[in-house]
């Protein structure tokens, strides 16, 4: 498919962005009973991480050894990873009235319980919302996802000129960057190398494993926190905040946008990035979650549909939040000049005519998808899917990807928006209820079969009482 054939590609966008045809770019600018399955992974916290003045565990320049479920983080010097002039130290000293709730969120970490086991995978113990693991396997996948998105964008971030201006030494001698949902920490490490004069902070529910990383830049650090709690201890601290793929762990994304605005300096920049569970086919039509044998059926969309249903059933995440980003940013008095950009990436190297870089990106996406399917298995099991059924669906989806039978694209949305120069405004009004449009398309036959199976399971449970 050429750029002329692709309805989601803007020729002017490609020209402005120095991209070659076929990169699937569309611009849309707008200036306007779990207790039985869980155990704790404990960490001896006496020497494994430094603790900031606010009670926060702080990781920086650590050496990490991981074996099975045991993880140790050692540091050579508290001053090395936690210098006096660090963001955390300044925030703790200057913002003494910081929210107690956010500080208290670290207490469970301080007594050593950073991870819990669920169906054989290690998960964070700070929040039950985020239902993807925090182990080496998942962090390796996140590294691959980071690489493919970087290759696709040809860089670590969109809005290159705006980011570089925000972090210019002329703009600020020591600019500060926050990465919310840092995952494996790769974005933080590479940003620290690209901007050695800036201080880069990675924040997540669990520390990154940093497996295989020997030399960590001195200007970056990692902190454990739950961003569903207030971030007022970071008020007016950051020149840039980067948020990528955190929707599954967020209770209220609109509230998060207000809290992030409070951490930004006036005029600073926010980057939002998120992928979608709905895949589209080679004609950019939604692939249905369907029964096997129905037209356009794919196992990969079937698994994503099951995952999406499981997330909706939990009702503790913001899986549908991206469809409201434009409205929420427009209504938020703390932001201005939002720009939205959608990109479509092949889910595997099925398409002819891709150049070497595009083919490699598609290969990495195939690996990313093949791995995340198993990362989603604990969620499916909690939702009631039998283990053998989950395994069969996942294996069938991986076979589709391997044999290039699944032809389609995954959509990623990129947003950049500025913090206004005016003082921060708190969200005071009663939240407006917005009914989301389902992010995934299900056939009627599938919905009927799903309802029948659910009723059958319910009757079976009642019969056992």
mmCIF file of N, CA and C in Angstrom, residues 12 28 32 79 96 129 135 164 198 209 213-214 316 326 434 440:
data_model
loop_
_atom_site.group_PDB
_atom_site.id
_atom_site.type_symbol
_atom_site.label_atom_id
_atom_site.label_comp_id
_atom_site.label_asym_id
_atom_site.label_seq_id
_atom_site.Cartn_x
_atom_site.Cartn_y
_atom_site.Cartn_z
ATOM 1 N N UNK A 12 1.092 15.911 3.414
ATOM 2 C CA UNK A 12 1.773 17.063 4.008
ATOM 3 C C UNK A 12 2.423 16.681 5.314
ATOM 4 N N UNK A 28 -4.147 14.751 13.024
ATOM 5 C CA UNK A 28 -5.446 15.311 13.394
ATOM 6 C C UNK A 28 -5.167 16.425 14.391
ATOM 7 N N UNK A 32 -7.565 23.982 19.582
ATOM 8 C CA UNK A 32 -8.575 24.128 20.592
ATOM 9 C C UNK A 32 -8.360 22.991 21.721
ATOM 10 N N UNK A 79 24.701 9.165 48.547
ATOM 11 C CA UNK A 79 24.873 10.471 47.928
ATOM 12 C C UNK A 79 24.948 10.362 46.408
ATOM 13 N N UNK A 96 6.839 21.071 51.915
ATOM 14 C CA UNK A 96 6.616 20.357 53.167
ATOM 15 C C UNK A 96 5.151 20.050 53.399
ATOM 16 N N UNK A 129 -4.714 -2.110 40.299
ATOM 17 C CA UNK A 129 -5.286 -1.661 39.032
ATOM 18 C C UNK A 129 -4.510 -2.184 37.834
ATOM 19 N N UNK A 135 7.957 -8.160 35.863
ATOM 20 C CA UNK A 135 9.118 -9.051 35.950
ATOM 21 C C UNK A 135 10.048 -8.861 34.758
ATOM 22 N N UNK A 164 12.970 19.775 22.411
ATOM 23 C CA UNK A 164 14.333 20.307 22.516
ATOM 24 C C UNK A 164 14.334 21.742 23.039
ATOM 25 N N UNK A 198 20.145 17.661 31.928
ATOM 26 C CA UNK A 198 18.812 17.608 32.529
ATOM 27 C C UNK A 198 18.748 16.515 33.586
ATOM 28 N N UNK A 209 13.976 -3.391 36.430
ATOM 29 C CA UNK A 209 15.020 -4.386 36.694
ATOM 30 C C UNK A 209 16.368 -3.946 36.146
ATOM 31 N N UNK A 213 22.070 -3.582 32.182
ATOM 32 C CA UNK A 213 22.519 -2.185 32.144
ATOM 33 C C UNK A 213 23.639 -2.006 33.163
ATOM 34 N N UNK A 214 24.832 -1.660 32.692
ATOM 35 C CA UNK A 214 25.984 -1.523 33.587
ATOM 36 C C UNK A 214 26.281 -0.074 33.957
ATOM 37 N N UNK A 316 -11.669 -0.665 37.090
ATOM 38 C CA UNK A 316 -10.702 0.067 37.916
ATOM 39 C C UNK A 316 -9.574 0.641 37.071
ATOM 40 N N UNK A 326 -9.079 14.444 23.928
ATOM 41 C CA UNK A 326 -9.257 15.736 23.259
ATOM 42 C C UNK A 326 -10.214 16.633 24.041
ATOM 43 N N UNK A 434 -19.216 10.525 31.247
ATOM 44 C CA UNK A 434 -19.102 10.332 29.803
ATOM 45 C C UNK A 434 -19.208 8.845 29.503
ATOM 46 N N UNK A 440 -13.613 -1.759 21.260
ATOM 47 C CA UNK A 440 -13.421 -2.980 20.482
ATOM 48 C C UNK A 440 -14.758 -3.385 19.879
#
